[in-house]
PDB file of C-alpha atoms in Angstrom:
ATOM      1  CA  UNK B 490      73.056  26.147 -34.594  1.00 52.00           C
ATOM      2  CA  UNK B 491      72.671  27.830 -31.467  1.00 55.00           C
ATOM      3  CA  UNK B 492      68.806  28.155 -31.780  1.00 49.00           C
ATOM      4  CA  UNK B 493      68.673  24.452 -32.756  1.00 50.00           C
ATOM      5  CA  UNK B 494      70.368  22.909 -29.551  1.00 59.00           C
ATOM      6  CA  UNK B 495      68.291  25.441 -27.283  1.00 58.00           C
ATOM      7  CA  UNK B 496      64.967  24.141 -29.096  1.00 50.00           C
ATOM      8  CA  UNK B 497      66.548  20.315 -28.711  1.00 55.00           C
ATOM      9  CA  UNK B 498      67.518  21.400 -25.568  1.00 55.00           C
ATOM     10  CA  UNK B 499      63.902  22.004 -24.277  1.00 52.00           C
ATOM     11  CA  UNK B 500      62.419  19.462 -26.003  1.00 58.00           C
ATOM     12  CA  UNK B 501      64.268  16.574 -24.105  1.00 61.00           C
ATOM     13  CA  UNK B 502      63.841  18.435 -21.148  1.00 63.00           C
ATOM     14  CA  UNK B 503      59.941  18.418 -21.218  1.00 59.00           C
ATOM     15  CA  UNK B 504      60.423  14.400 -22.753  1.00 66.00           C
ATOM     16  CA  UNK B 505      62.733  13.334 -19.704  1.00 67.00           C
ATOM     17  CA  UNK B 506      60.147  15.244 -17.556  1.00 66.00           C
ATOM     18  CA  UNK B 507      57.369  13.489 -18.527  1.00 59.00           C
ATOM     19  CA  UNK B 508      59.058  10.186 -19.606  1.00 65.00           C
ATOM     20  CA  UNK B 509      56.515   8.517 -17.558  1.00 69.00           C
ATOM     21  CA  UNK B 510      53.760   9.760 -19.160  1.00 66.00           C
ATOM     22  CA  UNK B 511      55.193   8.873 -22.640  1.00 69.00           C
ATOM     23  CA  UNK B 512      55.963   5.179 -21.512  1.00 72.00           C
ATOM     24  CA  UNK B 513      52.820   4.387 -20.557  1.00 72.00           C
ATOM     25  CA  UNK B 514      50.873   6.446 -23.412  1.00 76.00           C
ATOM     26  CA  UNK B 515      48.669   4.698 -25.766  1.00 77.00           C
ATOM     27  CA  UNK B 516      50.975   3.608 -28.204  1.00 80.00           C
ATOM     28  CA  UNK B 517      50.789   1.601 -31.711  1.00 85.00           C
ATOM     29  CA  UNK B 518      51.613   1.005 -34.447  1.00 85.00           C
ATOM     30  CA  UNK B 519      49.109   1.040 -37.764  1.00 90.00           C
ATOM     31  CA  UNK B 520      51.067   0.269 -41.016  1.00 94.00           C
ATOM     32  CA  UNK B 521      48.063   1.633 -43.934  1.00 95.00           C
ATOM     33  CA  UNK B 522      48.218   5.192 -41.626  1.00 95.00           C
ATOM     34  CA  UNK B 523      52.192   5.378 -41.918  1.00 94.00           C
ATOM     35  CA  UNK B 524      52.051   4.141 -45.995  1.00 95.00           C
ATOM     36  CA  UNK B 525      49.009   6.663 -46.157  1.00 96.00           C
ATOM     37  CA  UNK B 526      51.650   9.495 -44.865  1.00 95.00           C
ATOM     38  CA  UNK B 527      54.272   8.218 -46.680  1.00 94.00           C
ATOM     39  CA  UNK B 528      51.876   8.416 -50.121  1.00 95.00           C
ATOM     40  CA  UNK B 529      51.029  12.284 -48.937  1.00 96.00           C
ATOM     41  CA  UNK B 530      54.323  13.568 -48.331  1.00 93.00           C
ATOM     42  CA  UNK B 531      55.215  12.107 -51.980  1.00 93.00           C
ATOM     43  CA  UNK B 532      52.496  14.232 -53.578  1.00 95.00           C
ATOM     44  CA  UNK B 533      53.768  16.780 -51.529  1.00 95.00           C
ATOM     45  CA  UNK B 534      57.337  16.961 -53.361  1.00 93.00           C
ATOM     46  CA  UNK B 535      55.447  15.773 -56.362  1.00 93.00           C
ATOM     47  CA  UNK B 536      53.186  18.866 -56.239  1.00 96.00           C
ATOM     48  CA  UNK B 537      55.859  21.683 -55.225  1.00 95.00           C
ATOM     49  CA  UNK B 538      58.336  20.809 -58.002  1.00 94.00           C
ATOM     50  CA  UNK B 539      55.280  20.624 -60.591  1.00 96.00           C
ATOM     51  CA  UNK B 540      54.534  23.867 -58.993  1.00 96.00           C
ATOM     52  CA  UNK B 541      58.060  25.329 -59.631  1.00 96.00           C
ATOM     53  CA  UNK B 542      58.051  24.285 -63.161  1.00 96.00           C
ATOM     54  CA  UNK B 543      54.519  25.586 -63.990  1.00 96.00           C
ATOM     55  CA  UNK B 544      56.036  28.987 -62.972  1.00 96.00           C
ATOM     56  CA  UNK B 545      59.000  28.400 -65.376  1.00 95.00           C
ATOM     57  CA  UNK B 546      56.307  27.700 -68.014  1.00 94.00           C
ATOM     58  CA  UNK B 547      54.316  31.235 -67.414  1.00 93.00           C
ATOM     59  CA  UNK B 548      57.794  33.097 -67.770  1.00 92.00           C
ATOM     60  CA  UNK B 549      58.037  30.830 -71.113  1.00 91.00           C
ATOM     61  CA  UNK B 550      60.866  29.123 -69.987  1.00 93.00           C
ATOM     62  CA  UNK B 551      59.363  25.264 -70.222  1.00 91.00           C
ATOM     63  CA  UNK B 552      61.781  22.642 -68.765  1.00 92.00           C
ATOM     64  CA  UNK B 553      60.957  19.022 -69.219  1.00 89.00           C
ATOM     65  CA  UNK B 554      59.473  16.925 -66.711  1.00 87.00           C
ATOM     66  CA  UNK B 555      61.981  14.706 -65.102  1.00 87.00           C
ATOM     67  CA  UNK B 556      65.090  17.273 -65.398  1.00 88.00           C
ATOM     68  CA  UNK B 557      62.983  19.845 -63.801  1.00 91.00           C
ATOM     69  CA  UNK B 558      61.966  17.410 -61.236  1.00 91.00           C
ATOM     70  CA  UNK B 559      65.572  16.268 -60.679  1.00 89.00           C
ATOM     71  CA  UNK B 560      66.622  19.710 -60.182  1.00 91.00           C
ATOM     72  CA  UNK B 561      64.160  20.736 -57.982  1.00 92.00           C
ATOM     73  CA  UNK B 562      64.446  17.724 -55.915  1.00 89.00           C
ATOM     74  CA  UNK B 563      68.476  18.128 -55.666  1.00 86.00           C
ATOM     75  CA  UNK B 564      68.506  21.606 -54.746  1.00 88.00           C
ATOM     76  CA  UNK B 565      66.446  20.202 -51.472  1.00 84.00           C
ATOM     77  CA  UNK B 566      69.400  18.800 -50.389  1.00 81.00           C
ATOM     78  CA  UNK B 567      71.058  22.323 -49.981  1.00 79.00           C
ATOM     79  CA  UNK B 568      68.295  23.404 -47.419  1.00 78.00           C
ATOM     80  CA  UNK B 569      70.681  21.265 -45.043  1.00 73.00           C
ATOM     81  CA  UNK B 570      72.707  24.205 -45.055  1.00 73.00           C
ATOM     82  CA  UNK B 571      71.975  27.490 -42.970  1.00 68.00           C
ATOM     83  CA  UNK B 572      70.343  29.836 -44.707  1.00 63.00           C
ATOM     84  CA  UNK B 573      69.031  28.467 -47.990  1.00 71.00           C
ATOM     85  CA  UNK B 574      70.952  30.436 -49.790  1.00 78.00           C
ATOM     86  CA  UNK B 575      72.513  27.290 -50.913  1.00 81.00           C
ATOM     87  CA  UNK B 576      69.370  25.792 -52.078  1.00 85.00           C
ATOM     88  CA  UNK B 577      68.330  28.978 -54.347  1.00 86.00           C
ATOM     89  CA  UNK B 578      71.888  29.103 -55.864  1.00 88.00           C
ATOM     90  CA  UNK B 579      72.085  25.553 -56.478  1.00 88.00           C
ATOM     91  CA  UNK B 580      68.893  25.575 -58.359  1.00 92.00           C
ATOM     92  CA  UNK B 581      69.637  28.511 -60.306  1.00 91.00           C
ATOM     93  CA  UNK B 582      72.935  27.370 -61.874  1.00 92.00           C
ATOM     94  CA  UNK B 583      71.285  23.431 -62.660  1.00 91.00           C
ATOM     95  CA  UNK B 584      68.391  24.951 -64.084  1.00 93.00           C
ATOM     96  CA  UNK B 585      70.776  27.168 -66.652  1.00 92.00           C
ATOM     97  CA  UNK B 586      72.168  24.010 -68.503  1.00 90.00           C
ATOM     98  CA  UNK B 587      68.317  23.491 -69.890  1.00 89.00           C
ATOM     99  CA  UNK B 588      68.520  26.676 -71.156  1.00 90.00           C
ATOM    100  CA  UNK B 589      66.643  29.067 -68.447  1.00 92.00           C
ATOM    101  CA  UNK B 590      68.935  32.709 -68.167  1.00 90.00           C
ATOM    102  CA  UNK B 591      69.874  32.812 -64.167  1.00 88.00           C
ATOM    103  CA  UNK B 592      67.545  36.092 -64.269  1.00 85.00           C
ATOM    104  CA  UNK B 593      64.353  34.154 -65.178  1.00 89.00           C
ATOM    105  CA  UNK B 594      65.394  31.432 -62.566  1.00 90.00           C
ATOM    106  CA  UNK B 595      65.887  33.496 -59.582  1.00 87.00           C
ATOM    107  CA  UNK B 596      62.294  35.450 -60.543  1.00 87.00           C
ATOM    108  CA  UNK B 597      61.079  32.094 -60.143  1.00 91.00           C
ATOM    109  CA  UNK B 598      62.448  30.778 -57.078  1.00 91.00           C
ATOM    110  CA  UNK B 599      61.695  34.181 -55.478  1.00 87.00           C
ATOM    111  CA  UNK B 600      57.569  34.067 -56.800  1.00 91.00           C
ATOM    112  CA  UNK B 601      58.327  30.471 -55.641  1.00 94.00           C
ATOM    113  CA  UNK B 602      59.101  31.246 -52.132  1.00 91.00           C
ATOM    114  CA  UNK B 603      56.886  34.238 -51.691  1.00 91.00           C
ATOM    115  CA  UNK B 604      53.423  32.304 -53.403  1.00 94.00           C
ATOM    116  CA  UNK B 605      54.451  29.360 -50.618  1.00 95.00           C
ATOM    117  CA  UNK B 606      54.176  31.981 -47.390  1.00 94.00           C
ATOM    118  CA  UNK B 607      51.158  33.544 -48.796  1.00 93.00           C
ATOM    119  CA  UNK B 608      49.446  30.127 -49.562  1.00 95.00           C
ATOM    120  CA  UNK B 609      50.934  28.812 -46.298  1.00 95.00           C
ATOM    121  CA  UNK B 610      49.448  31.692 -44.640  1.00 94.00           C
ATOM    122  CA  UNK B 611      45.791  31.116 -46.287  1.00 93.00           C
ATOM    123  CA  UNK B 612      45.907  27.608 -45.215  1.00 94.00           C
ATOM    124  CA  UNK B 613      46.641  28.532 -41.465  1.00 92.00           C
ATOM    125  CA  UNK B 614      44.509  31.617 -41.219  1.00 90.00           C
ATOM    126  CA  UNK B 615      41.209  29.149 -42.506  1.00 89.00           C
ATOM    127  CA  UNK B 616      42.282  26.205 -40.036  1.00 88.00           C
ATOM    128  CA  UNK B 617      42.707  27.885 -36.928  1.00 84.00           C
ATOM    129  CA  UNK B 618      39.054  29.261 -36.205  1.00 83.00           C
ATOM    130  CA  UNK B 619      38.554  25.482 -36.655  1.00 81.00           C
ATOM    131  CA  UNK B 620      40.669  24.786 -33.774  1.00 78.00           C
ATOM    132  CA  UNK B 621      37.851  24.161 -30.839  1.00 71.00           C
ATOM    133  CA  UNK B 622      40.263  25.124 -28.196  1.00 69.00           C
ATOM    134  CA  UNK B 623      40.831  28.675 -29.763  1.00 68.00           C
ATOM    135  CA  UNK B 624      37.217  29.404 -31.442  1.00 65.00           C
ATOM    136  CA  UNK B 625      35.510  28.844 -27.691  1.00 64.00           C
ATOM    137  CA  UNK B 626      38.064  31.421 -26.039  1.00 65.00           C
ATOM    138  CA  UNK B 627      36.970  34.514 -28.679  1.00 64.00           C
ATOM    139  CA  UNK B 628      34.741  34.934 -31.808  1.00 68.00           C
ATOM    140  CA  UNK B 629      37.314  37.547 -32.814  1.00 65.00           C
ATOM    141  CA  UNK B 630      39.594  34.603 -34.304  1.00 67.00           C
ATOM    142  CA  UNK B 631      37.336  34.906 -37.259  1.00 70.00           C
ATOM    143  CA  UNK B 632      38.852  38.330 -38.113  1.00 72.00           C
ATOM    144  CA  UNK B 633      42.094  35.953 -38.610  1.00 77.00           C
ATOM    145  CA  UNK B 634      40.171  35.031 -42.763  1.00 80.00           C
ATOM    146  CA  UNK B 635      41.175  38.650 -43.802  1.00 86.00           C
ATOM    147  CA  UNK B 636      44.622  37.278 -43.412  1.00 84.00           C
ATOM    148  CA  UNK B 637      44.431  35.626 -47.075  1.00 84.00           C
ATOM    149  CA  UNK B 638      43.066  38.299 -48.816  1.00 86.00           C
ATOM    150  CA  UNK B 639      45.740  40.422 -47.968  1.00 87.00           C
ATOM    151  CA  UNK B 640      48.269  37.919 -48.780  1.00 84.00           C
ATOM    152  CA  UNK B 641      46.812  37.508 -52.300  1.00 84.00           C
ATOM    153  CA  UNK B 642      46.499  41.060 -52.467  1.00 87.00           C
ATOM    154  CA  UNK B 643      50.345  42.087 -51.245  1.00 85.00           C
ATOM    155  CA  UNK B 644      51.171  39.646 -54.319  1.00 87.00           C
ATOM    156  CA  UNK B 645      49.599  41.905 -56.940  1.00 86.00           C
ATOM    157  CA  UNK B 646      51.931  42.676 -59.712  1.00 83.00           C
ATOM    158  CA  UNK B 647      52.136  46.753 -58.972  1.00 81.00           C
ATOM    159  CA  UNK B 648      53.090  45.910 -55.251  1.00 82.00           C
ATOM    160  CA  UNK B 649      55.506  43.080 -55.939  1.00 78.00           C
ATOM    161  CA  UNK B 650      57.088  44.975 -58.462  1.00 73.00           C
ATOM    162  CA  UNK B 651      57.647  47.648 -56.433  1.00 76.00           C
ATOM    163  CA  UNK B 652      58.716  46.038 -53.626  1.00 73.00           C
ATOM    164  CA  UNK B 653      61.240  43.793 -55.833  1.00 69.00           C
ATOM    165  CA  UNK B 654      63.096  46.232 -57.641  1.00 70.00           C
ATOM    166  CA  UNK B 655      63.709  48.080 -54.487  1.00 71.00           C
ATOM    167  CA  UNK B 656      65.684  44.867 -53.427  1.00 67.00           C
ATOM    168  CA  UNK B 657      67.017  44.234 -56.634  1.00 67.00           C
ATOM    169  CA  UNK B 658      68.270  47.999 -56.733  1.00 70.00           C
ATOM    170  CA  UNK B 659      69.802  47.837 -53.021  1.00 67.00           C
ATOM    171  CA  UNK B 660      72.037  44.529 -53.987  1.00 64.00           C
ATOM    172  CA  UNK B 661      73.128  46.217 -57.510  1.00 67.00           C
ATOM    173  CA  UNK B 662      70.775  44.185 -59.786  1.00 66.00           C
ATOM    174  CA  UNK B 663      68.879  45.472 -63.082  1.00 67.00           C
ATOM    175  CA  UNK B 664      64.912  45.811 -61.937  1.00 67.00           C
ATOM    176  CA  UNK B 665      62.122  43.176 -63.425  1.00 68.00           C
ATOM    177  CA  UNK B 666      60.984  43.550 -66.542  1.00 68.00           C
ATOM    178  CA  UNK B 667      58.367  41.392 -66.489  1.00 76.00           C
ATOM    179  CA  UNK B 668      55.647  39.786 -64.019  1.00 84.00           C
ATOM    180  CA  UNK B 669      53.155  36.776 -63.330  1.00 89.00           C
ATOM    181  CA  UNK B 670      49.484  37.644 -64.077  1.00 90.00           C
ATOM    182  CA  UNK B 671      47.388  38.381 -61.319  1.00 91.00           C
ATOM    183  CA  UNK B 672      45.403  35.977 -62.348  1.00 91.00           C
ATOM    184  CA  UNK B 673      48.587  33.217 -62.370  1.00 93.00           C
ATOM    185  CA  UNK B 674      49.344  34.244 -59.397  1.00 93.00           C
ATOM    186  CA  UNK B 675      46.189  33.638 -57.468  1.00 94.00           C
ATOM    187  CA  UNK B 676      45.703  29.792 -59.276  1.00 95.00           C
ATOM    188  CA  UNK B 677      49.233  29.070 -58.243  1.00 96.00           C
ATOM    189  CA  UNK B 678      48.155  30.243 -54.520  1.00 95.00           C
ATOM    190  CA  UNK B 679      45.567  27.899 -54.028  1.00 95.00           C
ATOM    191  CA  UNK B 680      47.481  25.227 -56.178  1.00 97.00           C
ATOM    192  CA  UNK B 681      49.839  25.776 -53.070  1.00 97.00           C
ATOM    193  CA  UNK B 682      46.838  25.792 -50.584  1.00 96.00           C
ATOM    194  CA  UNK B 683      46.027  22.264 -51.791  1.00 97.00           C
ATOM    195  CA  UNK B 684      49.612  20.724 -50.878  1.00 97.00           C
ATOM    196  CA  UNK B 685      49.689  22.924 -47.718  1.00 97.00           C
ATOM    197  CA  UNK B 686      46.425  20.889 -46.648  1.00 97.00           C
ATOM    198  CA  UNK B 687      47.810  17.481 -47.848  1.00 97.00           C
ATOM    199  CA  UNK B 688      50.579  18.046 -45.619  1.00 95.00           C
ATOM    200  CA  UNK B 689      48.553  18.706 -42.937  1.00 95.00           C
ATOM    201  CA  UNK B 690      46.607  15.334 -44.070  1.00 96.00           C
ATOM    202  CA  UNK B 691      49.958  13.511 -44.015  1.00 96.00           C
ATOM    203  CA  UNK B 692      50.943  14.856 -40.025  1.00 94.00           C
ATOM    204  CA  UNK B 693      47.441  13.475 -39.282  1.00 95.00           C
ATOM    205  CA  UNK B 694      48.335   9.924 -40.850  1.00 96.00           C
ATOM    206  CA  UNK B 695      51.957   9.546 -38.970  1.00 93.00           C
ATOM    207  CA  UNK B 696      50.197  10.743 -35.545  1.00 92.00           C
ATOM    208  CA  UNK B 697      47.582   8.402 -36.187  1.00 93.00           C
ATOM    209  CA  UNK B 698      50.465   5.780 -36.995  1.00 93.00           C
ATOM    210  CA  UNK B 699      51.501   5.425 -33.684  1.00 89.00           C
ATOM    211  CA  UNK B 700      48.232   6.062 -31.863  1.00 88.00           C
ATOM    212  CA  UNK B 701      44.595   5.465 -31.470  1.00 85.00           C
ATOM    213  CA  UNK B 702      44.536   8.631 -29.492  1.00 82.00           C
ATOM    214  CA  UNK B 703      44.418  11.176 -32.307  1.00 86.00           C
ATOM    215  CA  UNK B 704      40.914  11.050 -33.596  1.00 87.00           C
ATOM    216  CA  UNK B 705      39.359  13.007 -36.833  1.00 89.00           C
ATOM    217  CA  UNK B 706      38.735  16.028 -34.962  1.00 86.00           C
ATOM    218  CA  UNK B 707      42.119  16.771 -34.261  1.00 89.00           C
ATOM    219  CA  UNK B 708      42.645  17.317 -38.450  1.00 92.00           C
ATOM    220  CA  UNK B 709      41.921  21.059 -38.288  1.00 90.00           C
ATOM    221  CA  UNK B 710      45.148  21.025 -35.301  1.00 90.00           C
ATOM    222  CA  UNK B 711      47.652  19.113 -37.981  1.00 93.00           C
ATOM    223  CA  UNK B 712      46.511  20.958 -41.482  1.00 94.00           C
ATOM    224  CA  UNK B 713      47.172  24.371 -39.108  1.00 92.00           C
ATOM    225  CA  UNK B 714      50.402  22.923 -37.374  1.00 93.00           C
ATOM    226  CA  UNK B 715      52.151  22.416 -40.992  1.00 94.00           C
ATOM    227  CA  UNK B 716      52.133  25.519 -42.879  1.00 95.00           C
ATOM    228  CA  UNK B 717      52.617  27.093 -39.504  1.00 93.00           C
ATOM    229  CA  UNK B 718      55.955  25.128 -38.631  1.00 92.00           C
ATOM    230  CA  UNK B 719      57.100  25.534 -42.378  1.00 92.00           C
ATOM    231  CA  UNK B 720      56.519  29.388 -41.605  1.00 92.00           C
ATOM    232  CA  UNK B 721      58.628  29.853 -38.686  1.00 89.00           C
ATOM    233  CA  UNK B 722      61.341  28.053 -40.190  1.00 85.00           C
ATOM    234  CA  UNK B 723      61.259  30.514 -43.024  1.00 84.00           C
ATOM    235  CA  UNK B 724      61.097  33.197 -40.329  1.00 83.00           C
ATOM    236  CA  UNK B 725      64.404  31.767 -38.281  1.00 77.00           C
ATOM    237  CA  UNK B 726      65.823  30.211 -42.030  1.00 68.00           C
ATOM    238  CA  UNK B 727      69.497  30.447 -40.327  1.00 68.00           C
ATOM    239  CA  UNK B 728      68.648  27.298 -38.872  1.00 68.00           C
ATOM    240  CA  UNK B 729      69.177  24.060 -41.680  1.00 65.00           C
ATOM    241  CA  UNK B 730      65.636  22.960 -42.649  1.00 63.00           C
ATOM    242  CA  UNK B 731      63.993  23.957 -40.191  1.00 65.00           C
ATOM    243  CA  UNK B 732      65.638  21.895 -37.531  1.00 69.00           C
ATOM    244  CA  UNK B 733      64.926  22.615 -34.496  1.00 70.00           C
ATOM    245  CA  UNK B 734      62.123  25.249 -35.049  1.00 80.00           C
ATOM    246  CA  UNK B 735      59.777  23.223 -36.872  1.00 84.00           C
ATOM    247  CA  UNK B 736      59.778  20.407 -33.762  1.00 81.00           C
ATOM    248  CA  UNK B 737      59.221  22.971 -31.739  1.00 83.00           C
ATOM    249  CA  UNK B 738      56.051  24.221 -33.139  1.00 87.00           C
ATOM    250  CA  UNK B 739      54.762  20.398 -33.214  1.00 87.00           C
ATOM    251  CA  UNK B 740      55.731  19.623 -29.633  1.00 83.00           C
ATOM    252  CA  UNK B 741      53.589  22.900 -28.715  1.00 84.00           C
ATOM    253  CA  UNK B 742      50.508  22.615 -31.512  1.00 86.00           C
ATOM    254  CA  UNK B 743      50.231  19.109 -31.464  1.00 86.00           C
ATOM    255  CA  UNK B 744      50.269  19.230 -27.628  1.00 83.00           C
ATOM    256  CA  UNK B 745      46.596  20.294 -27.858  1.00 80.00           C
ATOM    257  CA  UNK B 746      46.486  16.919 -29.933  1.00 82.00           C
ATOM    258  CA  UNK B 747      47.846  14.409 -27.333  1.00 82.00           C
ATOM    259  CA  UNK B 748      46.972  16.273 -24.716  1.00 78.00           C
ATOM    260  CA  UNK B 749      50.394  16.123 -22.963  1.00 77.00           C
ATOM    261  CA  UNK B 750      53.083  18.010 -24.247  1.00 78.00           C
ATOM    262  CA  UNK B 751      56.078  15.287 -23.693  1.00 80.00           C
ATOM    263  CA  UNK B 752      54.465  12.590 -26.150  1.00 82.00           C
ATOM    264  CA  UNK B 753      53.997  15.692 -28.363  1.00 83.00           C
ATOM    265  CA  UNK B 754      57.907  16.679 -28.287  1.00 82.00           C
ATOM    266  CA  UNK B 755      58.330  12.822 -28.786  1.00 84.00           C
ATOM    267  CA  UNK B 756      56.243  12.685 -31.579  1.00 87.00           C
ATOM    268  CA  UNK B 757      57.968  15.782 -33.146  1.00 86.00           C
ATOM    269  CA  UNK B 758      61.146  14.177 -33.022  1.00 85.00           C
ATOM    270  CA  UNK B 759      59.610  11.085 -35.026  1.00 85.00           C
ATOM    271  CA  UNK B 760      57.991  13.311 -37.387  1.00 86.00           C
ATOM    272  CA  UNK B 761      61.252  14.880 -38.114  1.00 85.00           C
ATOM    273  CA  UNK B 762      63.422  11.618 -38.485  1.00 86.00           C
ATOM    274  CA  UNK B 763      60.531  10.073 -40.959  1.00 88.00           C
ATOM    275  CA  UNK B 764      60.344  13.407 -42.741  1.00 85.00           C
ATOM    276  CA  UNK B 765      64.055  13.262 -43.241  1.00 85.00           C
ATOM    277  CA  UNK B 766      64.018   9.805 -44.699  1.00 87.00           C
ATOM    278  CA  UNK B 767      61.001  10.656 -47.005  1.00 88.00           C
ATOM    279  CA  UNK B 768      62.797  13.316 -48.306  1.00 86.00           C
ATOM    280  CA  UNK B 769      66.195  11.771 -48.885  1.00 86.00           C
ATOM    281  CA  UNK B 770      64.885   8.736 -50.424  1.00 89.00           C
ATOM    282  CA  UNK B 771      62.637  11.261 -52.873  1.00 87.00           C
ATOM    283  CA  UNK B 772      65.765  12.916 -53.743  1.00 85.00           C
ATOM    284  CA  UNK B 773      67.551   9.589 -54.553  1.00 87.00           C
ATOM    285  CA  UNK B 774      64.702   7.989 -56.334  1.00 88.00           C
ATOM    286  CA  UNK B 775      64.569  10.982 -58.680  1.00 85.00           C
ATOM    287  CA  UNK B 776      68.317  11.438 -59.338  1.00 82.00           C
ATOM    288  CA  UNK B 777      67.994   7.678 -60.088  1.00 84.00           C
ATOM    289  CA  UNK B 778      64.942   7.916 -62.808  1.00 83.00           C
ATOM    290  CA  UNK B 779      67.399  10.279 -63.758  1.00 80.00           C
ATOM    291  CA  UNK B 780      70.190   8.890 -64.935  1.00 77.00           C
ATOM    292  CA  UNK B 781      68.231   5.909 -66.124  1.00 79.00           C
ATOM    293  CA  UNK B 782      65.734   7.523 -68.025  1.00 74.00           C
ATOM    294  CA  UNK B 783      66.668  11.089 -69.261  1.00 64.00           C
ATOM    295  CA  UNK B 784      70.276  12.466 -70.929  1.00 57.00           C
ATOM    296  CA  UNK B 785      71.612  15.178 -68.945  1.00 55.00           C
ATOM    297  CA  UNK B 786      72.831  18.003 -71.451  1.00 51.00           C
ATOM    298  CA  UNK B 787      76.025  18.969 -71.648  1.00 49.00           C
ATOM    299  CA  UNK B 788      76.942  21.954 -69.401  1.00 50.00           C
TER     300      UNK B 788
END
């Protein structure tokens, strides 16, 4: 919590700061843009929970549709917590009443997890030699695309494996038995790649929401700016969601967007109270088909 009210602490600093700036920006207000974001980040859930269950199926574990989308969905909620230890747990003991052994569900949160930093990472490593700003200061920010194929690579079966069961050994569990294809592995990647750029899509709608000021060429800026602020809240995950650390990297990325860092910190704190709503309201709109539409089984 610390690391969140230093980040908050900045942020209004640099907003008071330059609250004059802000106040007279170019501000507005375009209702298709903020339904257009609102449709993207709903794909976005849509697509990661799909993505989670299509990993389930290649272990031979299928889960229906809605269920699996309901747990999924609720064990968001537990990211609120520090750590996200929460989140895995939760979704680990829901997922066992539809008959998936807590083994086969933690595999799959963990290829989960580690198939959304290496498509995360592809994503950001192909926008930023985009980024005009960077790509005039060095050519050398084209060696960044090697990035991916190392990421791909590290995810290989023979180097995950080994890598795994030293962790499983060190916390006194039995090692894996068995592994995602290669080939699985890389079509989930750039499954993953396709909601990382969506997201980056949907930043682009909710700045261009509020202002005229963000034009098209500022895309390569947003699709860059969201893997990279899911990233470093995976890198500082003590801190619930992301809070805090993801704003941060807006109010500096997007900076280069605006062009003034204080409507940027603004704008991340907008981003983060929509993004909150979106997801709450997902979360409730699923438990709701829920209930309505499917029969829980009995624990």
């Amino acid at each position: 919590m610390a690391l969140v009210c230093i980040v908050f602490f900045f942020l209004f600093r640099v907003i008071i700061r330059d609250w004059s700036s802000i106040r007279n920006y170019d501000w507005s207000f375009d209702l298709p843009w903020l339904l257009a974001s609102l449709v993207m980040f709903a794909v976005i859930y849509c697509g990661h929970a799909t993505g989670w269950l299509l990993i389930l199926w290649r272990f031979r574990f299928p889960v229906p549709f809605l269920p699996g989308f309901y747990v999924w969905s609720k064990s968001l909620l537990a990211r609120y917590v520090p750590g996200n230890v929460l989140m895995v747990v939760g979704r680990v003991m829901m997922i066992e009443r539809y008959n998936v052994p807590k083994r086969v569900s933690f595999t799959s949160v963990i290829y989960e997890q580690i198939m959304l930093v290496a498509s995360a990472t592809t994503v950001l490593s192909v926008a930023l030699p985009l980024w005009p700003l960077i790509r005039d200061k060095t050519d050398l920010v084209w060696l960044i695309l090697i990035v991916p194929f190392l990421a791909i690579i590290s995810l290989h079966p023979a180097v995950i494996g080994s890598i795994g069961n030293f962790v499983f050994k060190k916390i006194g569990r039995e090692p894996l038995e068995e592994f995602l294809p290669f080939s699985t592995v890389i079509l989930m990647v750039l499954y993953y790649c396709i909601f990382w750029i969506v997201g980056g899509m949907a930043l682009f709608a909710m700045a261009r929401a509020v202002t005229t000021e963000i034009t098209m060429g500022d895309l390569p800026i947003t699709i860059a700016s969201f893997p990279l602020a899911w990233l470093m809240s995976v890198l500082f995950f003590i801190s619930p969601s992301g809070l805090g650390v993801r704003e941060g990297v807006y109010a500096y990325t997007l900076g280069f967007a605006f062009d003034n860092t204080g409507v940027a910190s603004a704008f991340a704190i907008m981003a983060r109270l929509w993004w909150t709503m979106l997801e709450i309201s997902f979360v409730l709109i699923i438990m709701g088909l829920v209930k309505l539409f499917h029969q829980k089984p009995e624990p």
